[in-house]
Coordinates of C-alpha atoms in Angstrom, one line a residue:
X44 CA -33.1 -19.6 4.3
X45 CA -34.5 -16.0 5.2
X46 CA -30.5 -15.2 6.1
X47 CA -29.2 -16.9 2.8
X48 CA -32.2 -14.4 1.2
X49 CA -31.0 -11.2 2.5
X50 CA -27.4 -11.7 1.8
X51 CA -28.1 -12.6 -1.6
X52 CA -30.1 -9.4 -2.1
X53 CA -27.7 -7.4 -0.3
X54 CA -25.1 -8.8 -2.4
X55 CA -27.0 -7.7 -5.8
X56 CA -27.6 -4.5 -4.3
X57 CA -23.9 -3.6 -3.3
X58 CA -23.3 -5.0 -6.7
X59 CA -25.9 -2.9 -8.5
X60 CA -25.4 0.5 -6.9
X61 CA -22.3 1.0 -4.9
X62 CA -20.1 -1.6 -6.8
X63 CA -20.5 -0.3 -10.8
X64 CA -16.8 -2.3 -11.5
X65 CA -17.9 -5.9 -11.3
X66 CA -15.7 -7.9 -12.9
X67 CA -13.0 -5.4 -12.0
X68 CA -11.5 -1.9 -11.6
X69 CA -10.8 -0.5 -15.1
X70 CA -7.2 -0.2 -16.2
X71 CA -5.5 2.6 -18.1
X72 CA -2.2 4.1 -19.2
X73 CA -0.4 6.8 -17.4
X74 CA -0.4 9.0 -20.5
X75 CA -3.5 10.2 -18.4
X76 CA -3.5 14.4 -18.0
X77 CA -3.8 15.4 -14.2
X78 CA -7.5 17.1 -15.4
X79 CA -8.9 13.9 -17.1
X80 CA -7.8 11.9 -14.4
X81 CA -9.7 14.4 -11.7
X82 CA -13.0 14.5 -14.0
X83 CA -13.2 11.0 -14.8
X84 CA -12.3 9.6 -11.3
X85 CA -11.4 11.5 -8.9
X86 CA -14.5 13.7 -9.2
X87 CA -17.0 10.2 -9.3
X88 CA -15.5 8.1 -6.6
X89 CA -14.6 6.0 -9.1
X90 CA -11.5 3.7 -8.6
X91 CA -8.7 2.8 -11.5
X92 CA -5.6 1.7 -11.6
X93 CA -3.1 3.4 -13.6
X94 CA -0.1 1.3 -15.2
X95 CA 3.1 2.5 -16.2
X96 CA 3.5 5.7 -13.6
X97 CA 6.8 4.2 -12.1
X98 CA 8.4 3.0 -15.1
X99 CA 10.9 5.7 -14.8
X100 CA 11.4 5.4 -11.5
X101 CA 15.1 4.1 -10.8
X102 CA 13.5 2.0 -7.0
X103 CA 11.6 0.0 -9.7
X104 CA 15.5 -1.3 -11.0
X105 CA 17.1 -1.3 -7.3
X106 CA 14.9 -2.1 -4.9
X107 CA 15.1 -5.0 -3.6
X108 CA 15.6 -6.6 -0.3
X109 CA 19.8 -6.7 -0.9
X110 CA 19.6 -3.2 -2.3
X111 CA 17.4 -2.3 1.1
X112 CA 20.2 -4.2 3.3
X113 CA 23.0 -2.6 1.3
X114 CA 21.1 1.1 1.9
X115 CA 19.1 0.9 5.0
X116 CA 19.7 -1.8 6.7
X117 CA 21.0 -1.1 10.0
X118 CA 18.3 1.7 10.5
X119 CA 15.4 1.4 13.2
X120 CA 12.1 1.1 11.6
X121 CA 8.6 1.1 12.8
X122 CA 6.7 -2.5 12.2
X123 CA 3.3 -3.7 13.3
X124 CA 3.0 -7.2 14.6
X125 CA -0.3 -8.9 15.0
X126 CA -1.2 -12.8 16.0
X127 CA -2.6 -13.2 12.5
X128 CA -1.6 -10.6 9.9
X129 CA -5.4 -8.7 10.7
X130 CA -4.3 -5.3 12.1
X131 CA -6.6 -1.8 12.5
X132 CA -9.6 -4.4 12.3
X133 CA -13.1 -5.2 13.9
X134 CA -12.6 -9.1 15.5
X135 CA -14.7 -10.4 17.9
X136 CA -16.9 -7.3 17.6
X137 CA -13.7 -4.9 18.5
X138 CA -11.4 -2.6 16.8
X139 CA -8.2 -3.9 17.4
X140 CA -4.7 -2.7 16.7
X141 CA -1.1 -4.2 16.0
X142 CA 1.6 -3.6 18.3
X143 CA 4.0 -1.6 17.4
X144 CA 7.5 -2.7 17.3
X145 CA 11.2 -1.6 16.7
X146 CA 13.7 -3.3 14.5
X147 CA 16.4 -2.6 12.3
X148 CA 14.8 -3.0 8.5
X149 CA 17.6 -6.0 8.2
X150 CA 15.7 -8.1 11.3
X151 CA 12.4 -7.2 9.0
X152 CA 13.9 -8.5 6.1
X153 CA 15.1 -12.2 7.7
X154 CA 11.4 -12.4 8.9
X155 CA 10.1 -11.9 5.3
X156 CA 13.1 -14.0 4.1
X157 CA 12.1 -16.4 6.8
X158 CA 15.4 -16.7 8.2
X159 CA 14.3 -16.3 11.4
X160 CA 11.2 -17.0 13.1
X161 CA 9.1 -14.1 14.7
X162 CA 5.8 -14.7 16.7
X163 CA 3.4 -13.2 14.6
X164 CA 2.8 -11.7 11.0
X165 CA 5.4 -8.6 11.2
X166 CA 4.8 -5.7 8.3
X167 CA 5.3 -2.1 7.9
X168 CA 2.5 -0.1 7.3
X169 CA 2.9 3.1 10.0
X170 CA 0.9 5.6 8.5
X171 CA 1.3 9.5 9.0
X172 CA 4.3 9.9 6.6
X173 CA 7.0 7.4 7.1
X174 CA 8.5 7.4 3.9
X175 CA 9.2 10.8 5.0
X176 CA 10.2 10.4 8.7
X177 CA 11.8 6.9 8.6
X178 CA 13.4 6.6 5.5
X179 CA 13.3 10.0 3.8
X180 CA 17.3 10.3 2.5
X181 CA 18.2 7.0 2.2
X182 CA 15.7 5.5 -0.5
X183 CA 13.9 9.2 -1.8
X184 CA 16.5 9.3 -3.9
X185 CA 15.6 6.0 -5.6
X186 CA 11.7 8.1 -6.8
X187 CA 10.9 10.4 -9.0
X188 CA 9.0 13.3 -8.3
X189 CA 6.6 12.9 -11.3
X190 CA 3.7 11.2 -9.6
X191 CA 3.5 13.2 -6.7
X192 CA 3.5 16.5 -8.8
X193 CA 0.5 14.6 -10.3
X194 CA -0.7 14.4 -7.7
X195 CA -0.4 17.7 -6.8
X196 CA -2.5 18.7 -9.9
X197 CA -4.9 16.5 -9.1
X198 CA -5.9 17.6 -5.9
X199 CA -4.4 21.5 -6.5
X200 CA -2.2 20.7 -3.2
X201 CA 0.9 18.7 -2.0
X202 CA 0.6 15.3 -0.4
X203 CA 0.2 15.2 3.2
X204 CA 1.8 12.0 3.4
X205 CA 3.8 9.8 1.7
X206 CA 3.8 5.9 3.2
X207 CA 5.5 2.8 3.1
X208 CA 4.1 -0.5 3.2
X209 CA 6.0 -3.8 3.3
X210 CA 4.6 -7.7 4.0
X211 CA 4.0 -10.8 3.0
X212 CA 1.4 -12.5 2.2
X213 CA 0.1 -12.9 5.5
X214 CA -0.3 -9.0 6.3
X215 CA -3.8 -8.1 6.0
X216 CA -6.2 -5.0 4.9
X217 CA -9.1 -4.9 5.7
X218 CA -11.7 -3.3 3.3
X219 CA -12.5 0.4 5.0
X220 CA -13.1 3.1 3.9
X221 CA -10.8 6.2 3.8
X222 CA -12.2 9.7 4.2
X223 CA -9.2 12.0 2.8
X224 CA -7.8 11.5 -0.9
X225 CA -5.3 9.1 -1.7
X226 CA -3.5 8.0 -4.5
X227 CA -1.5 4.8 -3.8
X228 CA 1.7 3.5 -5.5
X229 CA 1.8 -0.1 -5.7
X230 CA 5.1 -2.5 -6.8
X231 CA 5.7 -5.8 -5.9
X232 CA 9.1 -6.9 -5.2
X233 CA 10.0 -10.5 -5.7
X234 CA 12.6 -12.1 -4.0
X235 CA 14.5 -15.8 -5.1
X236 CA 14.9 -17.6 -1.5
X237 CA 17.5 -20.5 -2.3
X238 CA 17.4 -23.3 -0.3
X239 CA 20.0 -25.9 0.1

């Protein structure tokens, strides 16, 4: 009972002074200026989630997995593969890693398709600029450069990365916390999977 106590009370205290959003992150429009966005978030922690910054963006129209096989198919990509989709994680009371694999983005594809079976929860997520490194060419093309200069008014510098993350619903993140500035760019891509 002392245990269910203390959790309780950490709880309320996470809540009450680290966690100001409960009931959710606030939501607001991409109309946003680059200097309100900086004083009223950037500047105070504070998370948000902007809607509408991609509209414009022509990958929001094309990209999908027959547009990725069609453009990038038979290219080599980095993926991480772990037992259970937890990757760059404390289990067991260690950090652990995924293992890092090779396949062409096509063989990625049929595992999220699941057209064929892989041993393990496959997803990309190398950090350290693999937009730019492993697909930089091929699917840049598809973005516009409005968020990332932004993002360079934001932070008064250019981005030192710019990733790409792909899984299913089994690929995991584990809540960490990040000690340079990011600004992430989230879409979800929905794919029809026919069966016969």
């Amino acid at each position: 009972q002392q245990l269910d106590a203390a959790f309780v009370q950490l709880s309320s205290e996470v809540r009450d002074l680290y966690w100001p959003y409960y009931g959710g992150v606030p939501v607001i429009d991409a109309d946003i200026s680059p200097f309100e966005f900086y004083r009223e978030y950037v500047s105070k922690s504070k998370p948000v989630v902007i809607r509408g910054m991609l509209d414009d963006w022509p990958a929001m129209e094309k990209w999908n997995h027959e547009y990725f096989r069609e453009k990038f198919g038979s290219n080599e990509v980095s993926v991480d593969v772990t037992p259970d989709g937890h990757g760059d994680c404390i289990i067991d009371g260690r950090f652990v890693e995924p293992e890092q694999i090779q396949l062409t983005f096509d063989t990625f594809l049929d595992i999220m398709e699941k057209k064929k079976h892989w041993n393990g929860v496959c997803y990309i997520q190398k950090q350290n600029n693999n937009f730019t490194t492993e697909f930089e060419g091929v699917l840049w093309d598809d973005l516009l450069p409005n968020v990332l200069q932004f993002g360079k008014e934001v932070f008064n510098k250019e981005a030192d990365a710019v990733n790409f993350w792909m899984g299913d619903d089994k690929a995991v993140s584990s809540l960490h916390k990040v000690t340079s500035l990011q600004f992430h760019l989230t879409s979800r891509i929905h794919t029809k999977i026919s069966t016969v």
